[in-house]
Amino acid sequence: MHPSAYATCQRFAHTYMPHLPADACVLDIGAQDINGSLRSIFYSHKYLGVDFVKGVGVDLVLDDPYKLSFADNSFDVVVSSSCFEHSELFWLLFLEIMRVLKPHGLFYFNAPSNGIYHRYPVDCWRFFPDSAQA
């Protein structure tokens, strides 16, 4: 994780987490600790890190990276940093995130718009500012 991605998520948490209940549940998509993890930012909340491979920071390995094994409306917050560029079908993952996110829940999404090619295991996409609006 790039230091700027971590710092941006810290600002997100500082701005929005104080307004959520103390028992807010946070789901981290792509939680494997590669050069850093978002876990330390959400230390005071229930936090679950998922990924499609075992690794440091991963609490649950997904059988299918496009199917989240949780009930609808399960999480108050979903975070994903430096993950979507590695998802071949990121739009399917996005729809699953929207399904498990509670109504009025928060989704923190951080993905690069540039940078070097880096496979984990693939590197498929770059996201520009208009992609969030799209």
mmCIF file with all atom_site columns, C-alpha atoms in Angstrom:
data_model
loop_
_atom_site.group_PDB
_atom_site.id
_atom_site.type_symbol
_atom_site.label_atom_id
_atom_site.label_alt_id
_atom_site.label_comp_id
_atom_site.label_asym_id
_atom_site.label_entity_id
_atom_site.label_seq_id
_atom_site.pdbx_PDB_ins_code
_atom_site.Cartn_x
_atom_site.Cartn_y
_atom_site.Cartn_z
_atom_site.occupancy
_atom_site.B_iso_or_equiv
_atom_site.pdbx_formal_charge
_atom_site.auth_seq_id
_atom_site.auth_comp_id
_atom_site.auth_asym_id
_atom_site.auth_atom_id
_atom_site.pdbx_PDB_model_num
ATOM 1   C CA . MET A 1 1   ? 0.000   0.000   0.000   1.00 0.00 ? 1   MET A CA 1
ATOM 2   C CA . HIS A 1 2   ? 1.306   3.400   -0.909  1.00 0.00 ? 2   HIS A CA 1
ATOM 3   C CA . PRO A 1 3   ? 1.721   5.775   2.076   1.00 0.00 ? 3   PRO A CA 1
ATOM 4   C CA . SER A 1 4   ? -0.660  8.276   0.476   1.00 0.00 ? 4   SER A CA 1
ATOM 5   C CA . ALA A 1 5   ? -3.392  5.600   0.293   1.00 0.00 ? 5   ALA A CA 1
ATOM 6   C CA . TYR A 1 6   ? -2.991  4.925   4.014   1.00 0.00 ? 6   TYR A CA 1
ATOM 7   C CA . ALA A 1 7   ? -3.049  8.642   4.848   1.00 0.00 ? 7   ALA A CA 1
ATOM 8   C CA . THR A 1 8   ? -6.175  9.196   2.753   1.00 0.00 ? 8   THR A CA 1
ATOM 9   C CA . CYS A 1 9   ? -7.978  6.388   4.575   1.00 0.00 ? 9   CYS A CA 1
ATOM 10  C CA . GLN A 1 10  ? -6.910  7.885   7.896   1.00 0.00 ? 10  GLN A CA 1
ATOM 11  C CA . ARG A 1 11  ? -8.605  11.149  6.856   1.00 0.00 ? 11  ARG A CA 1
ATOM 12  C CA . PHE A 1 12  ? -11.732 9.209   5.862   1.00 0.00 ? 12  PHE A CA 1
ATOM 13  C CA . ALA A 1 13  ? -11.850 7.465   9.251   1.00 0.00 ? 13  ALA A CA 1
ATOM 14  C CA . HIS A 1 14  ? -11.162 10.675  11.173  1.00 0.00 ? 14  HIS A CA 1
ATOM 15  C CA . THR A 1 15  ? -13.971 12.452  9.304   1.00 0.00 ? 15  THR A CA 1
ATOM 16  C CA . TYR A 1 16  ? -16.691 9.788   9.260   1.00 0.00 ? 16  TYR A CA 1
ATOM 17  C CA . MET A 1 17  ? -16.106 7.102   11.899  1.00 0.00 ? 17  MET A CA 1
ATOM 18  C CA . PRO A 1 18  ? -16.878 9.345   14.911  1.00 0.00 ? 18  PRO A CA 1
ATOM 19  C CA . HIS A 1 19  ? -20.447 9.682   13.585  1.00 0.00 ? 19  HIS A CA 1
ATOM 20  C CA . LEU A 1 20  ? -21.030 5.915   13.543  1.00 0.00 ? 20  LEU A CA 1
ATOM 21  C CA . PRO A 1 21  ? -22.059 3.713   16.471  1.00 0.00 ? 21  PRO A CA 1
ATOM 22  C CA . ALA A 1 22  ? -19.259 2.268   18.585  1.00 0.00 ? 22  ALA A CA 1
ATOM 23  C CA . ASP A 1 23  ? -20.208 -1.230  17.401  1.00 0.00 ? 23  ASP A CA 1
ATOM 24  C CA . ALA A 1 24  ? -19.929 -0.313  13.697  1.00 0.00 ? 24  ALA A CA 1
ATOM 25  C CA . CYS A 1 25  ? -18.704 -3.205  11.555  1.00 0.00 ? 25  CYS A CA 1
ATOM 26  C CA . VAL A 1 26  ? -15.956 -2.580  8.978   1.00 0.00 ? 26  VAL A CA 1
ATOM 27  C CA . LEU A 1 27  ? -15.238 -4.926  6.067   1.00 0.00 ? 27  LEU A CA 1
ATOM 28  C CA . ASP A 1 28  ? -11.880 -4.571  4.299   1.00 0.00 ? 28  ASP A CA 1
ATOM 29  C CA . ILE A 1 29  ? -11.833 -5.939  0.745   1.00 0.00 ? 29  ILE A CA 1
ATOM 30  C CA . GLY A 1 30  ? -8.309  -6.905  -0.320  1.00 0.00 ? 30  GLY A CA 1
ATOM 31  C CA . ALA A 1 31  ? -7.003  -6.902  3.235   1.00 0.00 ? 31  ALA A CA 1
ATOM 32  C CA . GLN A 1 32  ? -3.723  -8.733  2.699   1.00 0.00 ? 32  GLN A CA 1
ATOM 33  C CA . ASP A 1 33  ? -0.954  -6.669  4.282   1.00 0.00 ? 33  ASP A CA 1
ATOM 34  C CA . ILE A 1 34  ? 1.337   -5.762  1.409   1.00 0.00 ? 34  ILE A CA 1
ATOM 35  C CA . ASN A 1 35  ? 3.396   -2.772  2.495   1.00 0.00 ? 35  ASN A CA 1
ATOM 36  C CA . GLY A 1 36  ? 0.730   -1.829  5.052   1.00 0.00 ? 36  GLY A CA 1
ATOM 37  C CA . SER A 1 37  ? -2.835  -2.487  6.139   1.00 0.00 ? 37  SER A CA 1
ATOM 38  C CA . LEU A 1 38  ? -5.920  -0.438  6.967   1.00 0.00 ? 38  LEU A CA 1
ATOM 39  C CA . ARG A 1 39  ? -6.576  -2.576  10.078  1.00 0.00 ? 39  ARG A CA 1
ATOM 40  C CA . SER A 1 40  ? -4.691  -0.228  12.386  1.00 0.00 ? 40  SER A CA 1
ATOM 41  C CA . ILE A 1 41  ? -6.926  2.677   11.330  1.00 0.00 ? 41  ILE A CA 1
ATOM 42  C CA . PHE A 1 42  ? -10.105 0.896   12.461  1.00 0.00 ? 42  PHE A CA 1
ATOM 43  C CA . TYR A 1 43  ? -8.737  -0.583  15.709  1.00 0.00 ? 43  TYR A CA 1
ATOM 44  C CA . SER A 1 44  ? -11.721 0.609   17.786  1.00 0.00 ? 44  SER A CA 1
ATOM 45  C CA . HIS A 1 45  ? -14.357 -1.043  15.594  1.00 0.00 ? 45  HIS A CA 1
ATOM 46  C CA . LYS A 1 46  ? -15.273 -4.591  14.653  1.00 0.00 ? 46  LYS A CA 1
ATOM 47  C CA . TYR A 1 47  ? -13.057 -5.251  11.623  1.00 0.00 ? 47  TYR A CA 1
ATOM 48  C CA . LEU A 1 48  ? -12.992 -8.145  9.181   1.00 0.00 ? 48  LEU A CA 1
ATOM 49  C CA . GLY A 1 49  ? -10.331 -8.416  6.487   1.00 0.00 ? 49  GLY A CA 1
ATOM 50  C CA . VAL A 1 50  ? -11.090 -10.539 3.420   1.00 0.00 ? 50  VAL A CA 1
ATOM 51  C CA . ASP A 1 51  ? -9.008  -11.455 0.400   1.00 0.00 ? 51  ASP A CA 1
ATOM 52  C CA . PHE A 1 52  ? -8.887  -14.266 -2.153  1.00 0.00 ? 52  PHE A CA 1
ATOM 53  C CA . VAL A 1 53  ? -5.543  -15.551 -0.798  1.00 0.00 ? 53  VAL A CA 1
ATOM 54  C CA . LYS A 1 54  ? -4.215  -16.323 2.671   1.00 0.00 ? 54  LYS A CA 1
ATOM 55  C CA . GLY A 1 55  ? -1.875  -13.766 4.142   1.00 0.00 ? 55  GLY A CA 1
ATOM 56  C CA . VAL A 1 56  ? -1.105  -11.391 6.960   1.00 0.00 ? 56  VAL A CA 1
ATOM 57  C CA . GLY A 1 57  ? -4.192  -9.310  7.707   1.00 0.00 ? 57  GLY A CA 1
ATOM 58  C CA . VAL A 1 58  ? -6.624  -11.756 6.087   1.00 0.00 ? 58  VAL A CA 1
ATOM 59  C CA . ASP A 1 59  ? -9.313  -13.050 8.458   1.00 0.00 ? 59  ASP A CA 1
ATOM 60  C CA . LEU A 1 60  ? -11.350 -14.808 5.785   1.00 0.00 ? 60  LEU A CA 1
ATOM 61  C CA . VAL A 1 61  ? -10.261 -16.190 2.416   1.00 0.00 ? 61  VAL A CA 1
ATOM 62  C CA . LEU A 1 62  ? -13.000 -15.871 -0.187  1.00 0.00 ? 62  LEU A CA 1
ATOM 63  C CA . ASP A 1 63  ? -13.848 -18.924 -2.282  1.00 0.00 ? 63  ASP A CA 1
ATOM 64  C CA . ASP A 1 64  ? -14.896 -16.615 -5.101  1.00 0.00 ? 64  ASP A CA 1
ATOM 65  C CA . PRO A 1 65  ? -13.468 -13.069 -5.292  1.00 0.00 ? 65  PRO A CA 1
ATOM 66  C CA . TYR A 1 66  ? -16.785 -11.869 -6.737  1.00 0.00 ? 66  TYR A CA 1
ATOM 67  C CA . LYS A 1 67  ? -19.056 -13.376 -4.073  1.00 0.00 ? 67  LYS A CA 1
ATOM 68  C CA . LEU A 1 68  ? -18.996 -12.057 -0.528  1.00 0.00 ? 68  LEU A CA 1
ATOM 69  C CA . SER A 1 69  ? -20.295 -14.709 1.864   1.00 0.00 ? 69  SER A CA 1
ATOM 70  C CA . PHE A 1 70  ? -22.292 -12.284 4.012   1.00 0.00 ? 70  PHE A CA 1
ATOM 71  C CA . ALA A 1 71  ? -25.964 -11.448 4.305   1.00 0.00 ? 71  ALA A CA 1
ATOM 72  C CA . ASP A 1 72  ? -27.371 -8.352  2.661   1.00 0.00 ? 72  ASP A CA 1
ATOM 73  C CA . ASN A 1 73  ? -26.893 -5.140  4.681   1.00 0.00 ? 73  ASN A CA 1
ATOM 74  C CA . SER A 1 74  ? -24.242 -6.650  7.000   1.00 0.00 ? 74  SER A CA 1
ATOM 75  C CA . PHE A 1 75  ? -21.635 -3.871  7.247   1.00 0.00 ? 75  PHE A CA 1
ATOM 76  C CA . ASP A 1 76  ? -21.675 -0.230  8.287   1.00 0.00 ? 76  ASP A CA 1
ATOM 77  C CA . VAL A 1 77  ? -18.444 0.509   6.417   1.00 0.00 ? 77  VAL A CA 1
ATOM 78  C CA . VAL A 1 78  ? -16.655 -1.225  3.552   1.00 0.00 ? 78  VAL A CA 1
ATOM 79  C CA . VAL A 1 79  ? -13.110 -0.162  2.730   1.00 0.00 ? 79  VAL A CA 1
ATOM 80  C CA . SER A 1 80  ? -10.899 -1.177  -0.156  1.00 0.00 ? 80  SER A CA 1
ATOM 81  C CA . SER A 1 81  ? -7.509  0.293   -0.902  1.00 0.00 ? 81  SER A CA 1
ATOM 82  C CA . SER A 1 82  ? -5.226  -0.622  -3.781  1.00 0.00 ? 82  SER A CA 1
ATOM 83  C CA . CYS A 1 83  ? -7.340  -3.636  -4.646  1.00 0.00 ? 83  CYS A CA 1
ATOM 84  C CA . PHE A 1 84  ? -9.708  -2.849  -7.524  1.00 0.00 ? 84  PHE A CA 1
ATOM 85  C CA . GLU A 1 85  ? -6.903  -2.525  -10.052 1.00 0.00 ? 85  GLU A CA 1
ATOM 86  C CA . HIS A 1 86  ? -6.193  -6.218  -9.373  1.00 0.00 ? 86  HIS A CA 1
ATOM 87  C CA . SER A 1 87  ? -9.787  -7.330  -9.907  1.00 0.00 ? 87  SER A CA 1
ATOM 88  C CA . GLU A 1 88  ? -10.440 -8.533  -13.445 1.00 0.00 ? 88  GLU A CA 1
ATOM 89  C CA . LEU A 1 89  ? -14.189 -7.914  -13.043 1.00 0.00 ? 89  LEU A CA 1
ATOM 90  C CA . PHE A 1 90  ? -14.211 -5.069  -10.518 1.00 0.00 ? 90  PHE A CA 1
ATOM 91  C CA . TRP A 1 91  ? -17.823 -4.147  -11.369 1.00 0.00 ? 91  TRP A CA 1
ATOM 92  C CA . LEU A 1 92  ? -19.008 -7.511  -9.994  1.00 0.00 ? 92  LEU A CA 1
ATOM 93  C CA . LEU A 1 93  ? -17.088 -6.914  -6.797  1.00 0.00 ? 93  LEU A CA 1
ATOM 94  C CA . PHE A 1 94  ? -18.583 -3.418  -6.550  1.00 0.00 ? 94  PHE A CA 1
ATOM 95  C CA . LEU A 1 95  ? -22.126 -4.825  -6.804  1.00 0.00 ? 95  LEU A CA 1
ATOM 96  C CA . GLU A 1 96  ? -21.352 -7.324  -4.031  1.00 0.00 ? 96  GLU A CA 1
ATOM 97  C CA . ILE A 1 97  ? -20.022 -4.512  -1.845  1.00 0.00 ? 97  ILE A CA 1
ATOM 98  C CA . MET A 1 98  ? -23.232 -2.561  -2.377  1.00 0.00 ? 98  MET A CA 1
ATOM 99  C CA . ARG A 1 99  ? -25.230 -5.666  -1.424  1.00 0.00 ? 99  ARG A CA 1
ATOM 100 C CA . VAL A 1 100 ? -23.476 -6.231  1.926   1.00 0.00 ? 100 VAL A CA 1
ATOM 101 C CA . LEU A 1 101 ? -23.294 -2.525  2.808   1.00 0.00 ? 101 LEU A CA 1
ATOM 102 C CA . LYS A 1 102 ? -26.082 -1.297  5.083   1.00 0.00 ? 102 LYS A CA 1
ATOM 103 C CA . PRO A 1 103 ? -28.401 1.420   3.773   1.00 0.00 ? 103 PRO A CA 1
ATOM 104 C CA . HIS A 1 104 ? -26.654 4.752   4.369   1.00 0.00 ? 104 HIS A CA 1
ATOM 105 C CA . GLY A 1 105 ? -23.418 2.828   4.966   1.00 0.00 ? 105 GLY A CA 1
ATOM 106 C CA . LEU A 1 106 ? -20.050 4.187   3.879   1.00 0.00 ? 106 LEU A CA 1
ATOM 107 C CA . PHE A 1 107 ? -17.803 2.815   1.145   1.00 0.00 ? 107 PHE A CA 1
ATOM 108 C CA . TYR A 1 108 ? -14.185 3.973   1.085   1.00 0.00 ? 108 TYR A CA 1
ATOM 109 C CA . PHE A 1 109 ? -12.560 3.146   -2.252  1.00 0.00 ? 109 PHE A CA 1
ATOM 110 C CA . ASN A 1 110 ? -8.982  3.982   -3.173  1.00 0.00 ? 110 ASN A CA 1
ATOM 111 C CA . ALA A 1 111 ? -7.393  2.851   -6.427  1.00 0.00 ? 111 ALA A CA 1
ATOM 112 C CA . PRO A 1 112 ? -4.512  4.213   -8.484  1.00 0.00 ? 112 PRO A CA 1
ATOM 113 C CA . SER A 1 113 ? -4.870  6.383   -11.523 1.00 0.00 ? 113 SER A CA 1
ATOM 114 C CA . ASN A 1 114 ? -1.239  5.862   -12.464 1.00 0.00 ? 114 ASN A CA 1
ATOM 115 C CA . GLY A 1 115 ? 1.814   4.002   -11.239 1.00 0.00 ? 115 GLY A CA 1
ATOM 116 C CA . ILE A 1 116 ? 3.956   1.105   -12.256 1.00 0.00 ? 116 ILE A CA 1
ATOM 117 C CA . TYR A 1 117 ? 2.591   -2.221  -13.435 1.00 0.00 ? 117 TYR A CA 1
ATOM 118 C CA . HIS A 1 118 ? 2.438   -4.520  -10.400 1.00 0.00 ? 118 HIS A CA 1
ATOM 119 C CA . ARG A 1 119 ? 0.838   -7.956  -10.525 1.00 0.00 ? 119 ARG A CA 1
ATOM 120 C CA . TYR A 1 120 ? -0.917  -9.340  -7.395  1.00 0.00 ? 120 TYR A CA 1
ATOM 121 C CA . PRO A 1 121 ? -1.667  -11.670 -9.285  1.00 0.00 ? 121 PRO A CA 1
ATOM 122 C CA . VAL A 1 122 ? -2.892  -9.420  -12.122 1.00 0.00 ? 122 VAL A CA 1
ATOM 123 C CA . ASP A 1 123 ? -2.856  -5.661  -12.748 1.00 0.00 ? 123 ASP A CA 1
ATOM 124 C CA . CYS A 1 124 ? -5.819  -4.775  -14.972 1.00 0.00 ? 124 CYS A CA 1
ATOM 125 C CA . TRP A 1 125 ? -7.102  -1.247  -14.381 1.00 0.00 ? 125 TRP A CA 1
ATOM 126 C CA . ARG A 1 126 ? -6.349  2.355   -13.522 1.00 0.00 ? 126 ARG A CA 1
ATOM 127 C CA . PHE A 1 127 ? -9.099  4.646   -12.249 1.00 0.00 ? 127 PHE A CA 1
ATOM 128 C CA . PHE A 1 128 ? -9.374  8.341   -13.081 1.00 0.00 ? 128 PHE A CA 1
ATOM 129 C CA . PRO A 1 129 ? -11.495 10.866  -11.157 1.00 0.00 ? 129 PRO A CA 1
ATOM 130 C CA . ASP A 1 130 ? -14.467 10.464  -13.505 1.00 0.00 ? 130 ASP A CA 1
ATOM 131 C CA . SER A 1 131 ? -14.634 6.715   -12.792 1.00 0.00 ? 131 SER A CA 1
ATOM 132 C CA . ALA A 1 132 ? -16.143 7.333   -9.342  1.00 0.00 ? 132 ALA A CA 1
ATOM 133 C CA . GLN A 1 133 ? -18.929 9.373   -10.902 1.00 0.00 ? 133 GLN A CA 1
ATOM 134 C CA . ALA A 1 134 ? -19.467 6.783   -13.625 1.00 0.00 ? 134 ALA A CA 1
#
